[in-house]
Coordinates of C-alpha atoms and ligand atoms in Angstrom, one line a residue:
X210 CA 132.7 -107.2 139.4
X211 CA 133.9 -103.8 137.9
X212 CA 136.7 -102.1 139.7
X213 CA 134.7 -99.0 140.6
X214 CA 131.8 -101.1 142.0
X215 CA 134.3 -102.8 144.3
X216 CA 135.8 -99.4 145.2
X217 CA 132.4 -98.1 146.0
X218 CA 131.7 -100.9 148.4
X219 CA 135.1 -100.6 149.8
X220 CA 134.5 -96.9 150.6
X221 CA 131.1 -97.8 152.1
X222 CA 132.9 -100.5 154.2
X223 CA 135.2 -97.8 155.6
X224 CA 132.0 -96.0 156.8
X225 CA 130.5 -99.3 158.0
X226 CA 129.6 -98.1 161.5
X227 CA 127.6 -95.1 160.3
X228 CA 126.2 -97.0 157.3
X229 CA 125.1 -100.0 159.4
X230 CA 123.6 -97.7 162.0
X231 CA 121.7 -96.0 159.2
X232 CA 120.4 -99.3 157.9
X233 CA 119.3 -100.4 161.4
X234 CA 117.6 -97.1 162.1
X235 CA 115.8 -97.1 158.7
X236 CA 114.6 -100.7 159.4
X237 CA 113.4 -99.7 162.9
X238 CA 111.6 -96.7 161.5
X239 CA 109.8 -98.7 158.8
X240 CA 108.9 -101.6 161.2
X241 CA 107.6 -99.2 163.9
X242 CA 105.6 -97.3 161.2
X243 CA 104.0 -100.5 160.0
X244 CA 103.4 -101.8 163.5
X245 CA 102.0 -98.4 164.5
X246 CA 99.4 -98.7 161.7
X247 CA 98.5 -102.3 162.6
X248 CA 98.5 -102.0 166.4
X249 CA 96.5 -98.7 166.4
X250 CA 94.1 -100.3 163.9
X251 CA 93.7 -103.3 166.2
X252 CA 93.4 -101.1 169.3
X253 CA 90.6 -99.0 167.7
X254 CA 88.6 -102.1 166.6
X255 CA 89.2 -104.0 169.9
X256 CA 88.1 -100.9 171.9
X257 CA 85.0 -100.6 169.7
X258 CA 84.2 -104.3 170.2
X259 CA 84.9 -104.0 174.0
X260 CA 82.6 -101.0 174.2
X261 CA 79.7 -103.0 172.9
X262 CA 79.0 -104.5 176.4
X263 CA 79.5 -102.8 179.8
X264 CA 81.4 -105.8 181.1
X265 CA 83.7 -105.7 178.1
X266 CA 84.3 -102.0 178.5
X267 CA 85.3 -102.4 182.1
X268 CA 87.5 -105.4 181.7
X269 CA 89.4 -104.1 178.6
X270 CA 92.9 -103.0 179.3
X271 CA 93.3 -99.7 177.5
X272 CA 96.6 -98.8 179.0
X273 CA 98.9 -101.5 177.5
X274 CA 97.9 -101.0 173.8
X275 CA 97.8 -97.2 174.3
X276 CA 101.3 -97.3 175.7
X277 CA 102.5 -99.5 172.8
X278 CA 101.0 -97.1 170.3
X279 CA 102.7 -94.2 172.0
X280 CA 106.0 -96.1 172.2
X281 CA 105.9 -97.0 168.5
X282 CA 105.1 -93.5 167.5
X283 CA 108.1 -92.1 169.5
X284 CA 110.4 -94.9 168.1
X285 CA 109.3 -94.0 164.6
X286 CA 110.0 -90.3 165.0
X287 CA 113.4 -90.9 166.7
X288 CA 114.3 -93.6 164.2
X289 CA 113.5 -91.2 161.3
X290 CA 115.7 -88.4 162.7
X291 CA 118.5 -90.8 163.6
X292 CA 118.3 -92.5 160.2
X293 CA 118.5 -89.2 158.3
X294 CA 121.5 -88.1 160.3
X295 CA 123.5 -91.4 159.9
X296 CA 122.5 -92.3 156.3
X297 CA 123.2 -88.8 155.1
X298 CA 126.5 -88.6 156.9
X299 CA 127.6 -91.9 155.5
X300 CA 126.5 -90.9 152.0
X301 CA 128.3 -87.6 152.2
X302 CA 131.5 -89.3 153.3
X303 CA 131.4 -91.9 150.6
X304 CA 130.4 -89.4 147.9
X305 CA 133.1 -86.9 148.7
X306 CA 135.8 -89.6 148.5
X307 CA 134.3 -91.2 145.4
X308 CA 134.0 -87.8 143.6
X309 CA 137.6 -86.9 144.6
X310 CA 138.9 -90.2 143.2
X311 CA 136.7 -90.0 140.0
X312 CA 137.7 -86.5 139.1
X313 CA 141.3 -87.3 140.0
X314 CA 141.2 -90.1 137.4
X315 CA 139.4 -88.0 134.9
X316 CA 141.9 -85.3 135.2
X317 CA 144.4 -87.7 133.6
X318 CA 142.2 -87.8 130.5
X319 CA 143.9 -87.2 127.2
X320 CA 141.5 -84.6 125.8
X321 CA 143.2 -84.8 122.4
X322 CA 142.2 -88.4 122.0
X323 CA 138.6 -88.5 123.2
X324 CA 136.5 -85.3 123.2
X325 CA 135.1 -85.9 126.7
X326 CA 134.7 -82.2 127.2
X327 CA 131.8 -82.0 124.8
X328 CA 128.4 -81.4 126.3
X329 CA 126.9 -84.8 125.6
X330 CA 129.8 -86.7 127.2
X331 CA 130.2 -84.5 130.3
X332 CA 126.4 -84.4 130.9
X333 CA 126.3 -88.3 130.6
X334 CA 129.2 -88.5 133.0
X335 CA 127.5 -86.2 135.6
X336 CA 124.3 -88.2 135.3
X337 CA 126.3 -91.4 135.8
X338 CA 128.1 -90.0 138.9
X339 CA 124.7 -88.9 140.3
X340 CA 123.3 -92.4 139.8
X341 CA 126.4 -94.0 141.3
X342 CA 126.3 -91.8 144.3
X343 CA 122.6 -92.6 145.0
X344 CA 123.5 -96.3 145.4
X345 CA 123.6 -96.4 149.2
X346 CA 121.0 -93.8 150.1
X347 CA 118.4 -94.4 147.4
X348 CA 119.0 -98.0 146.6
X349 CA 120.7 -100.1 149.4
X350 CA 118.9 -98.6 152.4
X351 CA 115.2 -98.7 151.0
X352 CA 115.9 -102.0 149.2
X353 CA 117.3 -103.6 152.4
X354 CA 114.3 -102.3 154.4
X355 CA 111.8 -103.5 151.8
X356 CA 113.3 -107.0 151.8
X357 CA 113.5 -107.3 155.5
X358 CA 110.0 -105.9 156.1
X359 CA 108.5 -108.3 153.6
X360 CA 110.2 -111.2 155.2
X361 CA 109.1 -110.2 158.7
X362 CA 105.6 -109.6 157.4
X363 CA 105.4 -113.1 156.0
X364 CA 106.6 -114.6 159.3
X365 CA 104.2 -112.4 161.3
X366 CA 101.1 -113.2 159.3
X367 CA 102.0 -116.9 159.3
X368 CA 102.0 -116.9 163.1
X369 CA 98.4 -115.9 163.0
X370 CA 97.2 -117.8 159.9
X371 CA 99.4 -120.9 159.3
X372 CA 100.3 -121.6 155.7
X373 CA 99.1 -118.2 154.5
X374 CA 102.7 -117.5 153.3
X375 CA 102.1 -120.0 150.4
X376 CA 99.5 -117.6 149.0
X377 CA 101.2 -114.4 149.8
X378 CA 104.8 -115.3 148.8
X379 CA 104.2 -115.3 145.0
X380 CA 102.6 -111.8 145.0
X381 CA 105.2 -110.5 147.3
X382 CA 108.0 -111.9 145.1
X383 CA 106.4 -110.2 142.0
X384 CA 106.1 -106.9 143.9
X385 CA 109.6 -107.1 145.3
X386 CA 111.7 -108.5 142.4
X387 CA 109.7 -108.4 139.2
X388 CA 108.3 -104.9 139.5
X389 CA 111.7 -103.2 140.1
X390 CA 113.1 -105.0 137.1
X391 CA 110.1 -103.9 135.0
X392 CA 110.4 -100.3 136.4
X393 CA 114.1 -100.2 135.4
X394 CA 113.6 -101.5 131.9
X395 CA 110.4 -99.6 131.1
X396 CA 110.8 -96.4 133.0
X397 CA 114.4 -95.6 134.1
X398 CA 116.2 -96.8 131.0
X399 CA 114.0 -94.7 128.6
X400 CA 114.4 -91.8 131.0
X401 CA 118.2 -92.3 130.6
X402 CA 117.9 -92.2 126.8
X403 CA 115.7 -89.1 127.2
X404 CA 118.4 -87.4 129.2
X405 CA 120.8 -88.1 126.3
X406 CA 118.4 -86.7 123.8
X407 CA 117.8 -83.6 125.9
X408 CA 121.5 -83.0 126.4
X409 CA 122.1 -83.4 122.6
X410 CA 119.3 -81.0 122.0
X411 CA 120.9 -78.5 124.4
X412 CA 124.3 -78.7 122.8
X413 CA 122.8 -78.3 119.3
X414 CA 120.8 -75.3 120.5
X415 CA 123.8 -73.7 122.1
X416 CA 125.9 -74.3 118.9
X417 CA 123.1 -72.7 116.9
X418 CA 123.0 -69.7 119.1
X419 CA 126.8 -69.3 119.1
X420 CA 126.9 -69.6 115.3
X421 CA 123.8 -67.7 114.2
X422 CA 125.8 -65.2 112.2
X423 CA 127.7 -67.9 110.2
X424 CA 124.5 -69.9 109.6
X425 CA 122.6 -66.8 108.3
X426 CA 125.6 -65.9 106.1
X427 CA 125.6 -69.4 104.5
X428 CA 121.7 -69.4 104.4
X429 CA 121.6 -72.5 106.6
X430 CA 119.8 -71.0 109.6
X431 CA 116.3 -72.3 108.7
X432 CA 117.7 -75.7 108.0
X433 CA 119.4 -75.8 111.4
X434 CA 116.3 -74.6 113.3
X435 CA 114.3 -77.4 111.5
X436 CA 116.8 -79.9 112.6
X437 CA 116.6 -78.6 116.2
X438 CA 112.8 -78.8 116.1
X439 CA 113.0 -82.4 114.8
X440 CA 115.4 -83.3 117.7
X441 CA 113.0 -81.6 120.1
X442 CA 109.9 -83.5 118.9
X443 CA 111.9 -86.9 119.1
X444 CA 112.8 -86.1 122.7
X445 CA 109.2 -85.0 123.4
X446 CA 107.9 -88.3 122.0
X447 CA 110.4 -90.2 124.2
X448 CA 109.2 -88.2 127.2
X449 CA 105.6 -89.1 126.5
X450 CA 106.5 -92.8 126.1
X451 CA 108.5 -92.8 129.3
X452 CA 105.7 -91.1 131.3
X453 CA 103.1 -93.5 129.8
X454 CA 105.3 -96.5 130.7
X455 CA 105.6 -95.1 134.2
X456 CA 101.8 -94.8 134.6
X457 CA 101.4 -98.4 133.3
X458 CA 104.0 -99.8 135.7
X459 CA 102.5 -97.9 138.7
X460 CA 99.0 -99.2 137.8
X461 CA 100.4 -102.7 137.6
X462 CA 102.1 -102.3 141.0
X463 CA 98.8 -101.1 142.5
X464 CA 97.0 -104.1 141.0
X465 CA 99.5 -106.6 142.4
X466 CA 99.2 -105.0 145.8
X467 CA 95.4 -105.0 145.6
X468 CA 95.6 -108.8 144.8
X469 CA 97.8 -109.2 147.8
X470 CA 95.2 -107.5 150.0
X471 CA 92.4 -109.6 148.5
X472 CA 94.5 -112.8 149.1
X473 CA 95.1 -111.7 152.7
X474 CA 91.4 -111.0 153.2
X475 CA 90.3 -114.2 151.6
X476 CA 92.6 -116.4 153.7
X477 CA 91.9 -114.3 156.8
X478 CA 88.2 -114.7 156.5
X479 CA 88.7 -118.5 156.0
X480 CA 90.8 -118.5 159.2
X481 CA 88.1 -116.4 161.0
X482 CA 85.4 -118.8 159.9
X483 CA 87.4 -121.8 161.2
X484 CA 88.0 -119.8 164.5
X485 CA 91.8 -119.6 164.1
X486 CA 91.8 -115.8 164.6
X487 CA 89.7 -113.1 166.1
X488 CA 88.1 -110.3 164.0
X489 CA 90.3 -107.6 165.6
X490 CA 93.4 -109.6 164.7
X491 CA 92.2 -110.0 161.1
X492 CA 91.8 -106.2 161.0
X493 CA 95.3 -105.8 162.3
X494 CA 96.7 -108.2 159.7
X495 CA 95.0 -106.2 156.9
X496 CA 96.5 -103.0 158.2
X497 CA 99.9 -104.7 158.5
X498 CA 99.5 -105.7 154.8
X499 CA 98.7 -102.1 153.9
X500 CA 101.7 -100.8 155.9
X501 CA 104.1 -103.3 154.2
X502 CA 102.8 -102.2 150.8
X503 CA 103.8 -98.6 151.5
X504 CA 107.3 -99.8 152.2
X505 CA 107.3 -102.0 149.0
X506 CA 106.1 -99.1 146.9
X507 CA 109.1 -97.0 147.9
X508 CA 111.4 -100.0 147.7
X509 CA 110.4 -100.8 144.1
X510 CA 112.3 -97.6 142.9
X511 CA 115.2 -98.5 145.2
X512 CA 116.0 -101.8 143.5
X513 CA 115.7 -100.1 140.1
X514 CA 118.0 -97.4 141.3
X515 CA 120.5 -100.1 142.3
X516 CA 120.5 -101.3 138.7
X517 CA 121.1 -97.8 137.4
X518 CA 123.8 -97.1 139.9
X519 CA 125.6 -100.3 139.1
X520 CA 125.5 -99.7 135.4
X521 CA 126.6 -96.1 135.9
X522 CA 129.7 -97.3 137.9
X523 CA 130.5 -99.8 135.2
X524 CA 130.3 -97.1 132.6
X525 CA 132.5 -94.7 134.5
X526 CA 134.9 -97.6 135.3
X527 CA 135.2 -98.3 131.5
X528 CA 135.8 -94.7 130.8
X529 CA 138.4 -94.2 133.5
X530 CA 140.3 -97.4 132.6
X531 CA 140.4 -96.3 129.0
X532 CA 141.6 -92.8 129.5
X533 CA 144.3 -92.9 132.2
X534 CA 147.2 -94.1 130.0
X535 CA 150.6 -94.2 131.6
X536 CA 153.2 -91.7 130.4
X537 CA 155.3 -93.9 128.1
X538 CA 158.1 -91.3 127.7
X539 CA 161.4 -92.4 129.3
X540 CA 163.5 -89.8 131.0
X541 CA 167.2 -90.6 131.6
X542 CA 170.1 -88.6 132.9
X543 CA 172.8 -87.6 130.4
X544 CA 175.2 -84.8 129.6
X545 CA 173.1 -83.1 127.0
X546 CA 169.4 -82.6 126.3
X547 CA 168.4 -85.0 123.5
X548 CA 165.1 -86.5 122.4
X549 CA 165.6 -89.9 120.8
X550 CA 162.6 -91.1 118.8
X551 CA 162.6 -94.8 117.8
X552 CA 160.0 -96.5 115.6
X553 CA 157.4 -94.1 116.9
X554 CA 153.8 -94.8 115.6
X555 CA 150.5 -93.3 116.5
X556 CA 146.9 -93.5 115.5
X557 CA 143.9 -91.7 117.2
X558 CA 141.5 -94.2 118.9
X559 CA 138.7 -93.3 116.5
X560 CA 140.8 -93.8 113.4
X561 CA 142.6 -96.9 112.3
X562 CA 145.1 -95.2 109.9
X563 CA 148.5 -94.3 111.4
X564 CA 149.1 -90.5 111.6
X565 CA 152.7 -91.1 112.6
X566 CA 154.3 -94.3 111.4
X567 CA 157.6 -95.8 112.5
X568 CA 159.4 -92.5 112.9
X569 CA 163.1 -92.5 113.9
X570 CA 164.9 -89.3 114.7
X571 CA 167.2 -87.6 117.2
X572 CA 166.7 -84.0 118.3
X573 CA 169.3 -82.4 120.5
X574 CA 170.0 -79.1 122.2
X575 CA 171.2 -76.4 121.4
X576 CA 169.3 -76.5 118.2
X577 CA 166.1 -75.2 116.7
X578 CA 164.2 -77.7 114.5
X579 CA 161.5 -76.6 112.1
X580 CA 158.9 -79.2 111.2
X581 CA 157.2 -78.4 107.8
X582 CA 154.6 -80.5 106.2
X583 CA 151.3 -80.0 104.5
X584 CA 148.3 -79.4 106.7
X585 CA 146.8 -82.4 108.4
X586 CA 150.0 -84.5 108.2
X587 CA 150.5 -84.9 111.9
X588 CA 152.8 -82.1 113.0
X589 CA 150.6 -81.1 115.9
X590 CA 150.2 -84.8 116.8
X591 CA 153.9 -85.2 116.9
X592 CA 154.3 -82.3 119.3
X593 CA 151.6 -83.7 121.6
X594 CA 153.4 -87.0 121.6
X595 CA 156.6 -85.3 122.7
X596 CA 154.6 -83.4 125.3
X597 CA 153.1 -86.6 126.7
X598 CA 149.5 -85.5 126.0
X599 CA 149.2 -88.5 123.6
X600 CA 150.8 -91.9 124.2
X601 CA 152.5 -93.7 121.3
X602 CA 150.7 -96.7 119.8
X603 CA 154.2 -98.1 119.2
X604 CA 157.8 -97.2 119.5
X605 CA 159.8 -95.3 122.2
X606 CA 160.5 -91.7 123.2
X607 CA 163.7 -91.4 125.2
X608 CA 164.3 -87.9 126.7
X609 CA 167.8 -87.3 128.0
X610 CA 168.8 -84.8 130.7
X611 CA 165.3 -83.4 131.1
X612 CA 162.1 -84.1 133.0
X613 CA 158.4 -83.9 132.2
X614 CA 158.3 -80.4 133.9
X615 CA 161.1 -79.2 131.7
X616 CA 159.1 -79.6 128.5
X617 CA 156.8 -76.7 127.5
X618 CA 154.3 -76.4 124.7
X619 CA 152.8 -73.3 123.1
X620 CA 149.6 -74.7 121.6
X621 CA 148.2 -73.7 118.2
X622 CA 145.2 -72.1 119.8
X623 CA 145.9 -69.7 122.7
X624 CA 143.1 -69.6 125.2
X625 CA 142.5 -66.3 127.0
X626 CA 141.5 -66.6 130.6
X627 CA 139.0 -64.2 131.9
X628 CA 141.2 -62.3 134.3
X629 CA 144.0 -59.7 134.5
X630 CA 146.9 -59.6 132.1
X631 CA 149.2 -60.6 135.0
X632 CA 147.0 -63.7 135.6
X633 CA 147.0 -64.5 131.9
X634 CA 150.8 -64.2 131.8
X635 CA 151.8 -65.8 135.1
X636 CA 149.2 -68.6 135.3
X637 CA 149.4 -68.9 139.1
X638 CA 153.2 -68.3 139.2
X639 CA 154.9 -65.3 140.7
X640 CA 157.0 -62.9 138.5
X641 CA 158.1 -59.4 139.1
X642 CA 156.7 -56.5 137.0
X643 CA 160.3 -56.0 135.6
X644 CA 160.4 -59.7 134.3
X645 CA 156.9 -59.3 132.8
X646 CA 157.9 -56.1 131.1
X647 CA 161.0 -57.6 129.7
X648 CA 159.0 -60.6 128.4
X649 CA 156.5 -58.3 126.7
X650 CA 159.4 -56.5 125.1
X651 CA 160.7 -59.8 123.7
X652 CA 157.4 -60.6 122.1
X653 CA 156.9 -56.9 121.0
X654 CA 153.7 -56.3 123.1
X655 CA 155.1 -53.3 124.9
X656 CA 153.2 -50.7 122.8
X657 CA 150.0 -52.6 123.3
X658 CA 150.7 -52.9 127.0
X659 CA 151.2 -49.1 127.3
X660 CA 147.6 -48.5 126.1
X661 CA 146.1 -50.6 128.9
X662 CA 144.3 -48.6 131.5
X663 CA 145.5 -50.6 134.5
X664 CA 148.8 -52.0 133.3
X665 CA 149.2 -55.6 134.4
X666 CA 146.0 -55.4 136.4
X667 CA 143.9 -54.7 133.3
X668 CA 141.2 -57.3 132.6
X669 CA 141.3 -59.4 129.5
X670 CA 138.8 -61.8 128.0
X671 CA 135.2 -62.1 126.6
X672 CA 133.3 -58.9 127.4
X673 CA 136.6 -57.2 128.5
X674 CA 139.6 -56.4 126.4
X675 CA 140.2 -58.8 123.5
X676 CA 143.4 -59.5 121.7
X677 CA 143.9 -59.8 118.0
X678 CA 145.0 -63.2 116.5
X679 CA 148.7 -62.1 116.3
X680 CA 148.6 -60.5 119.8
X681 CA 147.2 -63.7 121.2
X682 CA 150.1 -65.7 119.7
X683 CA 152.6 -63.3 121.3
X684 CA 150.8 -63.8 124.7
X685 CA 151.3 -67.5 124.2
X686 CA 155.0 -67.0 123.5
X687 CA 155.2 -64.8 126.6
X688 CA 153.7 -67.5 128.8
X689 CA 156.3 -70.0 127.5
X690 CA 159.2 -67.5 128.1
X691 CA 158.0 -67.0 131.7
X692 CA 157.7 -70.8 132.2
X693 CA 161.2 -71.2 130.9
X694 CA 161.5 -74.9 130.2
X695 CA 164.5 -76.7 128.8
X696 CA 162.7 -78.1 125.8
X697 CA 160.3 -75.8 123.9
X698 CA 157.6 -77.0 121.5
X699 CA 156.0 -74.3 119.5
X700 CA 152.9 -75.0 117.4
X701 CA 152.5 -72.3 114.7
X702 CA 154.0 -69.6 116.9
X703 CA 154.0 -66.9 114.3
X704 CA 150.7 -67.5 112.5
X705 CA 148.8 -64.2 112.3
X706 CA 151.9 -62.1 112.9
X707 CA 153.3 -60.1 110.0
X708 CA 156.6 -61.4 108.6
X709 CA 158.8 -58.6 109.7
X710 CA 157.6 -58.6 113.3
X711 CA 157.7 -62.4 113.4
X712 CA 161.3 -62.4 112.1
X713 CA 162.3 -59.8 114.7
X714 CA 160.6 -61.7 117.6
X715 CA 162.2 -65.1 116.5
X716 CA 165.6 -63.5 116.3
X717 CA 165.2 -62.2 119.9
X718 CA 164.1 -65.6 121.0
X719 CA 167.1 -67.3 119.4
X720 CA 169.2 -65.2 121.7
X721 CA 167.0 -65.6 124.7
X722 CA 166.6 -69.4 124.4
X723 CA 170.3 -70.0 123.6
X724 CA 171.3 -73.5 124.7
X725 CA 167.8 -74.9 124.6
X726 CA 166.1 -77.4 122.4
X727 CA 163.3 -75.7 120.3
X728 CA 161.0 -77.6 118.0
X729 CA 158.7 -75.5 115.8
X730 CA 155.7 -76.5 113.7
X731 CA 155.3 -73.9 111.0
X732 CA 154.2 -73.5 107.4
X733 CA 156.7 -70.6 107.1
X734 CA 160.2 -72.0 107.4
X735 CA 161.5 -68.9 105.6
X736 CA 161.5 -67.4 109.1
X737 CA 164.2 -69.9 110.2
X738 CA 167.7 -68.8 111.0
X739 CA 170.7 -70.2 109.0
X740 CA 171.8 -72.3 112.0
X741 CA 168.3 -73.9 112.4
X742 CA 167.6 -77.5 111.2
X743 CA 164.6 -78.6 109.2
X744 CA 162.4 -81.7 109.6
X745 CA 159.9 -82.8 107.0
X746 CA 157.1 -85.0 107.8
X747 CA 156.6 -86.9 104.6
X748 CA 153.4 -88.7 104.0
X749 CA 154.7 -91.8 102.1
X750 CA 151.5 -93.6 101.5
X751 CA 148.0 -93.4 102.9
X752 CA 148.4 -93.0 106.6
X753 CA 152.1 -93.5 106.5
X754 CA 154.4 -90.8 107.5
X755 CA 158.0 -90.4 108.4
X756 CA 160.1 -87.7 110.1
X757 CA 163.2 -87.1 108.0
X758 CA 166.1 -84.9 109.0
X759 CA 167.1 -83.1 105.9
X760 CA 169.8 -80.7 107.0
Ligands
ATP9 N1 141.6 -85.5 118.4 C1 141.7 -86.1 117.2 N2 141.0 -87.2 116.9 C2 141.0 -87.8 115.7 N3 141.8 -87.3 114.7 C3 142.5 -86.2 114.9 C4 142.5 -85.6 116.2 N4 143.4 -84.5 116.1 C5 143.8 -84.5 114.8 N5 143.3 -85.5 114.1 C6 143.7 -85.9 112.8 O1 145.0 -86.2 112.7 C7 145.6 -85.7 111.5 C8 146.8 -84.9 111.8 O2 146.4 -83.8 112.5 P1 147.4 -82.7 113.0 O3 146.7 -81.6 113.8 O4 148.5 -83.4 113.8 O5 148.0 -82.1 111.7 P2 148.9 -80.9 111.4 O6 150.0 -81.3 110.4 O7 149.4 -80.3 112.6 O8 147.9 -79.9 110.6 P3 147.9 -78.3 110.5 O9 149.1 -77.9 109.8 O10 146.7 -78.0 109.8 O11 147.9 -77.8 111.9 C9 144.5 -84.9 110.8 O12 144.0 -85.7 109.7 C10 143.4 -84.7 111.8 O13 142.2 -84.8 111.3

């Protein structure tokens, strides 16, 4: 059994009192509903028969059945309220724990390795979580009620008409087991595929709208809209198929239930002709059959929902167990900050070729290392391995006299958060205005800062004040300066900044980060200082690379 399925039932077990009470009340509600229909039907027909003669009308006991009908009606109402309270409470408790655990696991996801954050994948995930959460409320409760009511129905009718269960059991089994299976395969699974198609369509449409200008510029707009239309008509066709299948399955269900009523009527009439039962009882049994069928019709979806929920949990489990890799970097105490890389190899899960292959090197503070290599040769990948965002396929990364918190990365692409400049610089940390001003001076953003209307409280981001490419890089550097880690990893820190400014900023940072270990990915090693060291990532053969210390 998949780990998450076990975990789900474990969480449900923790709420067993509430969940069992919910099941019990749901069963009581359903049974009293069915009984109400049957007894009131019998009561009406028995009263009518009694009313045919004066003696019968006088001798008939109206009070007992009347009280039973009233009692059943009250039980059903109370049961329904109680059931809602308990089942919803239990579901809420299980869901909140399950969601917290799932999102906790997903937070460990290595976004570099699997692009889970794209619309298709996240929409699929949300749909799966929804199906999984519906397990108790939409599958277990109605499924349990359906099975129990069907069993009690068989026992009850057999008490009145012996051996009738032999005739009714096959149709009941088809309605209870085969129809949910059919419903899942013909209706729910195509609907699942449809959800995928619609979400792909949505992401293509949003990509189209976001890139209208580029597409028009390259004269590909008409082509893209045609593709979108094609995707839309495929999804429309799937939707038609799914709704047609749903109609067919529902008609088949009705047919099976009609057969069940006919079997009941046929066997009941036979029993009546042999004098085993009275007419009023036969009428009651027929109403009982109709009542049970209502429960079965709701239950059919529930067993199908169970299948969907189970598959969804299995899928999330697979995802979670494949993404939460343990940090393989080893941190040891020592006198100096050193990174020892031994036989380090890495390949992205989607690709078989190694991006980094058996790399051996030692990088120590207080030095600046410049990694230069042609584009696409794994420089960024190497930094993400050092940062712990990616885990090595092979080899070891030993980091001496430092901890995971003491390693900071300035990524190639600097994201601007929609918020104030202070928020964008501090990222939820506290720094005085003097420190922020000093930092802006280091990255030469002080002139830009002076033009801001509200100083550090000026809003930045889409629709507000945007920064140029070079200014964004400086903001990224400023964030790292404020974070102040022991080991600094800089990915293209000066791209987009003019050479003179870049040289000035780096010279200031050399002074500011004195004593630290700095590793830079850059295509412009001419900016390096005479004391810096260079590393080249040489691609030796297809997919084979090596870090080589050349100075
Ligand atoms: N998330 C990913 N999934 C699969 N392959 C990837 C992923 N990220 C990068 N790659 C591939 O790994 C290789 C190395 O990429 P990387 O970004 O490390 O190169 P780089 O040397 O930093 O390039 P650049 O100088 O252009 O920034 C490239 O061929 C790239 O296509």
